[in-house]
């Protein structure tokens, strides 16, 4: 079973626009991570936010975490064609990551 | 530093056969995890090894097994293959620091069972 659920399932935006996706999870976490996957290849780690953090930035990425609502959001600003990928949130519990179903982002030129 | 490598990259097997997949972690990483990715079930955790010991296991039948060697390389084995085992199998290695760790994924092995 999956711990996290992303919303929306798919997102199509114009290059230069911002993309926002959300993740909800069910149980207490140590941290929450976001990963990117380009068309059926390996996952690339984007950012990790600890349970005692509320917001974190990395380049064009901004992640928020609300542990009271058990939710997180990932914002990609000024999107580029290379951002076209699937994005997954993952929660960390006892040496394993539980992934959500992912949000597929398509950036149109 | 070289990334996580997985071999083979593609594999076609017949129902009932068995298969072994290999994963070499990033140098210095002692934790290796395996995941199965399918369109229907998404990314599902198989098992995790640290210093040759399995620390956690997902909800998969006993046909799925794994091991880790002293050099941290890991293998996973699936016996009596079923059509539903067709999937992308991903290996990830971690440098565990406290209770937080990032996982570095390999490119995956695409297994097709016919």
PDB file of C-alpha atoms in Angstrom:
ATOM      1  CA  UNK A   1       0.000   0.000   0.000  1.00  0.00           C
ATOM      2  CA  UNK A   2       1.170   3.523  -0.680  1.00  0.00           C
ATOM      3  CA  UNK A   3       1.738   5.990   2.108  1.00  0.00           C
ATOM      4  CA  UNK A   4       1.591   9.137   0.059  1.00  0.00           C
ATOM      5  CA  UNK A   5      -0.911  10.317  -2.494  1.00  0.00           C
ATOM      6  CA  UNK A   6      -0.071  13.040  -4.977  1.00  0.00           C
ATOM      7  CA  UNK A   7      -2.497  15.499  -6.435  1.00  0.00           C
ATOM      8  CA  UNK A   8      -3.061  16.166  -9.270  1.00  0.00           C
ATOM      9  CA  UNK A   9      -2.259  12.961 -11.141  1.00  0.00           C
ATOM     10  CA  UNK A  10      -1.253  14.962 -14.199  1.00  0.00           C
ATOM     11  CA  UNK A  11      -0.387  18.559 -14.919  1.00  0.00           C
ATOM     12  CA  UNK A  12       0.265  20.346 -18.208  1.00  0.00           C
ATOM     13  CA  UNK A  13       1.767  23.819 -18.160  1.00  0.00           C
ATOM     14  CA  UNK A  14       3.446  26.287 -20.476  1.00  0.00           C
ATOM     15  CA  UNK A  15       7.175  26.836 -20.255  1.00  0.00           C
ATOM     16  CA  UNK A  16       7.903  29.609 -17.764  1.00  0.00           C
ATOM     17  CA  UNK A  17       4.831  28.918 -15.644  1.00  0.00           C
ATOM     18  CA  UNK A  18       4.938  27.514 -12.134  1.00  0.00           C
ATOM     19  CA  UNK A  19       3.902  23.957 -11.303  1.00  0.00           C
ATOM     20  CA  UNK A  20       2.487  22.976  -7.954  1.00  0.00           C
ATOM     21  CA  UNK A  21       1.756  19.467  -6.784  1.00  0.00           C
ATOM     22  CA  UNK A  22       0.587  18.195  -3.446  1.00  0.00           C
ATOM     23  CA  UNK A  23       1.214  15.089  -1.401  1.00  0.00           C
ATOM     24  CA  UNK A  24      -0.785  13.719   1.491  1.00  0.00           C
ATOM     25  CA  UNK A  25       0.355  10.932   3.754  1.00  0.00           C
ATOM     26  CA  UNK A  26      -1.141   8.842   6.506  1.00  0.00           C
ATOM     27  CA  UNK A  27       1.251   8.174   9.370  1.00  0.00           C
ATOM     28  CA  UNK A  28       3.920  10.015  11.344  1.00  0.00           C
ATOM     29  CA  UNK A  29       7.129  10.603   9.457  1.00  0.00           C
ATOM     30  CA  UNK A  30      10.805  11.327  10.081  1.00  0.00           C
ATOM     31  CA  UNK A  31      11.078  13.208   6.843  1.00  0.00           C
ATOM     32  CA  UNK A  32       9.458  13.578   3.459  1.00  0.00           C
ATOM     33  CA  UNK A  33      11.348  13.468   0.199  1.00  0.00           C
ATOM     34  CA  UNK A  34      10.558  14.377  -3.371  1.00  0.00           C
ATOM     35  CA  UNK A  35      11.932  12.511  -6.367  1.00  0.00           C
ATOM     36  CA  UNK A  36      11.758  12.998 -10.112  1.00  0.00           C
ATOM     37  CA  UNK A  37      11.594  10.252 -12.729  1.00  0.00           C
ATOM     38  CA  UNK A  38      12.104  10.810 -16.431  1.00  0.00           C
ATOM     39  CA  UNK A  39      10.112   8.394 -18.605  1.00  0.00           C
ATOM     40  CA  UNK A  40      10.556   5.072 -16.838  1.00  0.00           C
ATOM     41  CA  UNK A  41      14.143   5.586 -15.782  1.00  0.00           C
ATOM     42  CA  UNK A  42      15.700   5.735 -12.324  1.00  0.00           C
ATOM     43  CA  UNK A  43      14.510   8.226  -9.747  1.00  0.00           C
ATOM     44  CA  UNK A  44      16.484  11.344  -8.947  1.00  0.00           C
ATOM     45  CA  UNK A  45      16.393  12.772  -5.443  1.00  0.00           C
ATOM     46  CA  UNK A  46      15.235  16.395  -5.425  1.00  0.00           C
ATOM     47  CA  UNK A  47      14.823  17.518  -1.860  1.00  0.00           C
ATOM     48  CA  UNK A  48      14.365  16.216   1.681  1.00  0.00           C
ATOM     49  CA  UNK A  49      12.405  18.075   4.326  1.00  0.00           C
ATOM     50  CA  UNK A  50      12.550  16.976   7.941  1.00  0.00           C
ATOM     51  CA  UNK A  51       9.475  16.669  10.103  1.00  0.00           C
ATOM     52  CA  UNK A  52      10.493  19.722  12.159  1.00  0.00           C
ATOM     53  CA  UNK A  53      10.907  21.929   9.076  1.00  0.00           C
ATOM     54  CA  UNK A  54       8.091  23.865   7.425  1.00  0.00           C
ATOM     55  CA  UNK A  55       9.665  25.045   4.207  1.00  0.00           C
ATOM     56  CA  UNK A  56      12.761  24.323   2.174  1.00  0.00           C
ATOM     57  CA  UNK A  57      14.207  25.717  -1.039  1.00  0.00           C
ATOM     58  CA  UNK A  58      16.573  24.261  -3.586  1.00  0.00           C
ATOM     59  CA  UNK A  59      17.123  26.250  -6.757  1.00  0.00           C
ATOM     60  CA  UNK A  60      13.748  26.565  -8.480  1.00  0.00           C
ATOM     61  CA  UNK A  61      12.144  24.113  -6.058  1.00  0.00           C
ATOM     62  CA  UNK A  62      10.184  25.040  -2.979  1.00  0.00           C
ATOM     63  CA  UNK A  63       8.797  22.405  -0.655  1.00  0.00           C
ATOM     64  CA  UNK A  64       6.451  22.936   2.252  1.00  0.00           C
ATOM     65  CA  UNK A  65       5.454  20.505   4.944  1.00  0.00           C
ATOM     66  CA  UNK A  66       2.443  20.674   7.224  1.00  0.00           C
ATOM     67  CA  UNK A  67       2.637  17.795   9.676  1.00  0.00           C
ATOM     68  CA  UNK A  68      -0.672  18.757  11.314  1.00  0.00           C
ATOM     69  CA  UNK A  69      -2.417  18.180   7.979  1.00  0.00           C
ATOM     70  CA  UNK A  70      -0.047  15.402   6.936  1.00  0.00           C
ATOM     71  CA  UNK A  71       0.594  17.121   3.642  1.00  0.00           C
ATOM     72  CA  UNK A  72       3.408  18.552   1.575  1.00  0.00           C
ATOM     73  CA  UNK A  73       3.632  20.581  -1.601  1.00  0.00           C
ATOM     74  CA  UNK A  74       6.287  20.918  -4.266  1.00  0.00           C
ATOM     75  CA  UNK A  75       6.489  24.094  -6.307  1.00  0.00           C
ATOM     76  CA  UNK A  76       8.623  24.307  -9.416  1.00  0.00           C
ATOM     77  CA  UNK A  77       9.052  27.896 -10.509  1.00  0.00           C
ATOM     78  CA  UNK A  78       9.763  29.113 -14.045  1.00  0.00           C
ATOM     79  CA  UNK A  79       9.339  25.646 -15.518  1.00  0.00           C
ATOM     80  CA  UNK A  80      11.420  24.399 -18.412  1.00  0.00           C
ATOM     81  CA  UNK A  81      10.920  21.634 -20.959  1.00  0.00           C
ATOM     82  CA  UNK A  82      13.491  19.571 -19.041  1.00  0.00           C
ATOM     83  CA  UNK A  83      11.151  19.561 -16.033  1.00  0.00           C
ATOM     84  CA  UNK A  84       8.814  17.218 -17.925  1.00  0.00           C
ATOM     85  CA  UNK A  85       8.796  14.134 -15.714  1.00  0.00           C
ATOM     86  CA  UNK A  86       6.900  12.301 -13.019  1.00  0.00           C
ATOM     87  CA  UNK A  87       7.297  13.595  -9.487  1.00  0.00           C
ATOM     88  CA  UNK A  88       6.908  11.421  -6.429  1.00  0.00           C
ATOM     89  CA  UNK A  89       6.742  12.158  -2.758  1.00  0.00           C
ATOM     90  CA  UNK A  90       8.125   9.545  -0.396  1.00  0.00           C
ATOM     91  CA  UNK A  91       7.914   9.143   3.343  1.00  0.00           C
ATOM     92  CA  UNK A  92      10.642   7.546   5.331  1.00  0.00           C
ATOM     93  CA  UNK A  93       9.873   4.976   7.977  1.00  0.00           C
ATOM     94  CA  UNK A  94      12.167   2.320   9.314  1.00  0.00           C
ATOM     95  CA  UNK A  95      14.635   1.943   6.491  1.00  0.00           C
ATOM     96  CA  UNK A  96      12.119   2.084   3.701  1.00  0.00           C
ATOM     97  CA  UNK A  97      10.552   4.720   1.509  1.00  0.00           C
ATOM     98  CA  UNK A  98       6.855   4.623   0.759  1.00  0.00           C
ATOM     99  CA  UNK A  99       6.059   6.391  -2.499  1.00  0.00           C
ATOM    100  CA  UNK A 100       2.910   8.015  -3.716  1.00  0.00           C
ATOM    101  CA  UNK A 101       1.446   7.374  -7.149  1.00  0.00           C
ATOM    102  CA  UNK A 102       3.143  10.433  -8.591  1.00  0.00           C
ATOM    103  CA  UNK A 103       2.225  13.531 -10.558  1.00  0.00           C
ATOM    104  CA  UNK A 104       3.089  13.562 -14.253  1.00  0.00           C
ATOM    105  CA  UNK A 105       4.143  17.040 -15.320  1.00  0.00           C
ATOM    106  CA  UNK A 106       4.288  18.043 -18.968  1.00  0.00           C
ATOM    107  CA  UNK A 107       5.894  21.362 -19.807  1.00  0.00           C
ATOM    108  CA  UNK A 108       4.868  22.682 -23.227  1.00  0.00           C
ATOM    109  CA  UNK A 109       7.271  24.818 -25.218  1.00  0.00           C
TER     110      UNK A 109
ATOM    111  CA  UNK B   1      31.854   9.063  -7.953  1.00  0.00           C
ATOM    112  CA  UNK B   2      30.160   6.397 -10.022  1.00  0.00           C
ATOM    113  CA  UNK B   3      26.414   6.071  -9.540  1.00  0.00           C
ATOM    114  CA  UNK B   4      24.343   3.026  -8.739  1.00  0.00           C
ATOM    115  CA  UNK B   5      24.628   0.431 -11.462  1.00  0.00           C
ATOM    116  CA  UNK B   6      22.167  -2.318 -12.238  1.00  0.00           C
ATOM    117  CA  UNK B   7      22.578  -5.291 -14.499  1.00  0.00           C
ATOM    118  CA  UNK B   8      21.118  -6.360 -16.753  1.00  0.00           C
ATOM    119  CA  UNK B   9      19.163  -3.353 -17.980  1.00  0.00           C
ATOM    120  CA  UNK B  10      16.613  -5.412 -19.889  1.00  0.00           C
ATOM    121  CA  UNK B  11      15.524  -8.991 -19.473  1.00  0.00           C
ATOM    122  CA  UNK B  12      12.890 -11.205 -21.053  1.00  0.00           C
ATOM    123  CA  UNK B  13      11.930 -14.388 -19.250  1.00  0.00           C
ATOM    124  CA  UNK B  14       9.257 -17.033 -19.552  1.00  0.00           C
ATOM    125  CA  UNK B  15       6.681 -17.853 -16.907  1.00  0.00           C
ATOM    126  CA  UNK B  16       8.023 -20.354 -14.392  1.00  0.00           C
ATOM    127  CA  UNK B  17      11.659 -19.397 -14.856  1.00  0.00           C
ATOM    128  CA  UNK B  18      13.732 -17.636 -12.250  1.00  0.00           C
ATOM    129  CA  UNK B  19      15.783 -14.470 -12.561  1.00  0.00           C
ATOM    130  CA  UNK B  20      18.601 -12.768 -10.674  1.00  0.00           C
ATOM    131  CA  UNK B  21      19.162  -9.036 -10.815  1.00  0.00           C
ATOM    132  CA  UNK B  22      22.303  -7.315  -9.630  1.00  0.00           C
ATOM    133  CA  UNK B  23      22.966  -3.935  -8.055  1.00  0.00           C
ATOM    134  CA  UNK B  24      26.229  -2.192  -7.260  1.00  0.00           C
ATOM    135  CA  UNK B  25      25.782   0.736  -4.863  1.00  0.00           C
ATOM    136  CA  UNK B  26      27.682   3.970  -4.767  1.00  0.00           C
ATOM    137  CA  UNK B  27      31.087   3.469  -3.192  1.00  0.00           C
ATOM    138  CA  UNK B  28      30.817   3.855   0.581  1.00  0.00           C
ATOM    139  CA  UNK B  29      27.064   3.273   0.719  1.00  0.00           C
ATOM    140  CA  UNK B  30      26.167   0.292   2.871  1.00  0.00           C
ATOM    141  CA  UNK B  31      22.400   0.387   2.555  1.00  0.00           C
ATOM    142  CA  UNK B  32      20.768  -1.062  -0.547  1.00  0.00           C
ATOM    143  CA  UNK B  33      17.032  -1.090  -1.189  1.00  0.00           C
ATOM    144  CA  UNK B  34      14.981  -2.679  -3.936  1.00  0.00           C
ATOM    145  CA  UNK B  35      11.703  -1.447  -5.394  1.00  0.00           C
ATOM    146  CA  UNK B  36       9.277  -2.764  -7.966  1.00  0.00           C
ATOM    147  CA  UNK B  37       7.527  -0.277 -10.234  1.00  0.00           C
ATOM    148  CA  UNK B  38       4.453  -1.198 -12.275  1.00  0.00           C
ATOM    149  CA  UNK B  39       1.799   0.978 -13.906  1.00  0.00           C
ATOM    150  CA  UNK B  40      -0.899  -0.515 -11.698  1.00  0.00           C
ATOM    151  CA  UNK B  41       0.782  -0.638  -8.284  1.00  0.00           C
ATOM    152  CA  UNK B  42       3.324   2.153  -8.630  1.00  0.00           C
ATOM    153  CA  UNK B  43       6.551   2.018  -6.664  1.00  0.00           C
ATOM    154  CA  UNK B  44       6.557  -0.690  -4.055  1.00  0.00           C
ATOM    155  CA  UNK B  45       9.274  -1.454  -1.540  1.00  0.00           C
ATOM    156  CA  UNK B  46      10.724  -4.960  -1.727  1.00  0.00           C
ATOM    157  CA  UNK B  47      13.509  -5.076   0.864  1.00  0.00           C
ATOM    158  CA  UNK B  48      16.440  -3.227   2.337  1.00  0.00           C
ATOM    159  CA  UNK B  49      19.874  -4.527   3.291  1.00  0.00           C
ATOM    160  CA  UNK B  50      22.547  -3.012   5.458  1.00  0.00           C
ATOM    161  CA  UNK B  51      25.865  -4.715   6.141  1.00  0.00           C
ATOM    162  CA  UNK B  52      24.567  -7.978   4.673  1.00  0.00           C
ATOM    163  CA  UNK B  53      21.483  -7.997   6.929  1.00  0.00           C
ATOM    164  CA  UNK B  54      17.928  -7.553   5.768  1.00  0.00           C
ATOM    165  CA  UNK B  55      16.453  -4.802   7.934  1.00  0.00           C
ATOM    166  CA  UNK B  56      13.058  -4.414   6.360  1.00  0.00           C
ATOM    167  CA  UNK B  57      10.893  -6.299   3.934  1.00  0.00           C
ATOM    168  CA  UNK B  58       7.875  -5.285   1.920  1.00  0.00           C
ATOM    169  CA  UNK B  59       4.701  -7.193   1.349  1.00  0.00           C
ATOM    170  CA  UNK B  60       5.834  -9.536  -1.406  1.00  0.00           C
ATOM    171  CA  UNK B  61       5.588 -13.327  -1.629  1.00  0.00           C
ATOM    172  CA  UNK B  62       8.516 -15.537  -0.718  1.00  0.00           C
ATOM    173  CA  UNK B  63       9.353 -15.934  -4.403  1.00  0.00           C
ATOM    174  CA  UNK B  64      11.120 -12.614  -4.059  1.00  0.00           C
ATOM    175  CA  UNK B  65      14.376 -12.809  -2.173  1.00  0.00           C
ATOM    176  CA  UNK B  66      17.570 -10.865  -1.929  1.00  0.00           C
ATOM    177  CA  UNK B  67      20.974 -10.766  -0.408  1.00  0.00           C
ATOM    178  CA  UNK B  68      23.859  -8.414   0.104  1.00  0.00           C
ATOM    179  CA  UNK B  69      27.528  -9.235  -0.094  1.00  0.00           C
ATOM    180  CA  UNK B  70      30.397  -7.965   2.033  1.00  0.00           C
ATOM    181  CA  UNK B  71      31.273  -5.380  -0.625  1.00  0.00           C
ATOM    182  CA  UNK B  72      27.673  -4.027  -0.351  1.00  0.00           C
ATOM    183  CA  UNK B  73      26.696  -5.293  -3.795  1.00  0.00           C
ATOM    184  CA  UNK B  74      23.237  -6.785  -3.759  1.00  0.00           C
ATOM    185  CA  UNK B  75      21.234  -9.266  -5.763  1.00  0.00           C
ATOM    186  CA  UNK B  76      17.569  -9.984  -5.867  1.00  0.00           C
ATOM    187  CA  UNK B  77      16.058 -13.205  -7.095  1.00  0.00           C
ATOM    188  CA  UNK B  78      12.563 -13.962  -8.284  1.00  0.00           C
ATOM    189  CA  UNK B  79      11.669 -17.616  -8.633  1.00  0.00           C
ATOM    190  CA  UNK B  80       8.773 -19.166 -10.535  1.00  0.00           C
ATOM    191  CA  UNK B  81       8.111 -16.021 -12.521  1.00  0.00           C
ATOM    192  CA  UNK B  82       4.548 -14.905 -13.148  1.00  0.00           C
ATOM    193  CA  UNK B  83       3.240 -12.529 -15.802  1.00  0.00           C
ATOM    194  CA  UNK B  84       2.524  -9.999 -13.049  1.00  0.00           C
ATOM    195  CA  UNK B  85       6.203  -9.828 -12.178  1.00  0.00           C
ATOM    196  CA  UNK B  86       6.810  -7.805 -15.322  1.00  0.00           C
ATOM    197  CA  UNK B  87       8.042  -4.505 -13.990  1.00  0.00           C
ATOM    198  CA  UNK B  88      10.872  -2.054 -13.654  1.00  0.00           C
ATOM    199  CA  UNK B  89      13.034  -3.145 -10.718  1.00  0.00           C
ATOM    200  CA  UNK B  90      14.899  -0.302  -9.109  1.00  0.00           C
ATOM    201  CA  UNK B  91      17.795  -0.495  -6.734  1.00  0.00           C
ATOM    202  CA  UNK B  92      18.798   2.388  -4.505  1.00  0.00           C
ATOM    203  CA  UNK B  93      21.739   2.943  -2.206  1.00  0.00           C
ATOM    204  CA  UNK B  94      21.973   5.209   0.803  1.00  0.00           C
ATOM    205  CA  UNK B  95      24.534   6.767   3.053  1.00  0.00           C
ATOM    206  CA  UNK B  96      22.594   6.621   6.248  1.00  0.00           C
ATOM    207  CA  UNK B  97      23.115   9.667   8.433  1.00  0.00           C
ATOM    208  CA  UNK B  98      21.037   9.607  11.565  1.00  0.00           C
ATOM    209  CA  UNK B  99      17.399   8.939  10.880  1.00  0.00           C
ATOM    210  CA  UNK B 100      17.333  10.830   7.596  1.00  0.00           C
ATOM    211  CA  UNK B 101      18.706   9.509   4.380  1.00  0.00           C
ATOM    212  CA  UNK B 102      18.477  10.154   0.697  1.00  0.00           C
ATOM    213  CA  UNK B 103      18.359   7.299  -1.717  1.00  0.00           C
ATOM    214  CA  UNK B 104      20.292   7.249  -4.960  1.00  0.00           C
ATOM    215  CA  UNK B 105      18.625   5.145  -7.604  1.00  0.00           C
ATOM    216  CA  UNK B 106      20.051   3.102 -10.407  1.00  0.00           C
ATOM    217  CA  UNK B 107      18.557   3.128 -13.918  1.00  0.00           C
ATOM    218  CA  UNK B 108      16.561  -0.014 -13.212  1.00  0.00           C
ATOM    219  CA  UNK B 109      16.173  -3.419 -14.790  1.00  0.00           C
ATOM    220  CA  UNK B 110      13.171  -3.792 -17.066  1.00  0.00           C
ATOM    221  CA  UNK B 111      11.884  -7.354 -16.669  1.00  0.00           C
ATOM    222  CA  UNK B 112       9.335  -8.723 -19.105  1.00  0.00           C
ATOM    223  CA  UNK B 113       7.745 -12.083 -18.346  1.00  0.00           C
ATOM    224  CA  UNK B 114       6.032 -13.820 -21.281  1.00  0.00           C
TER     225      UNK B 114
END
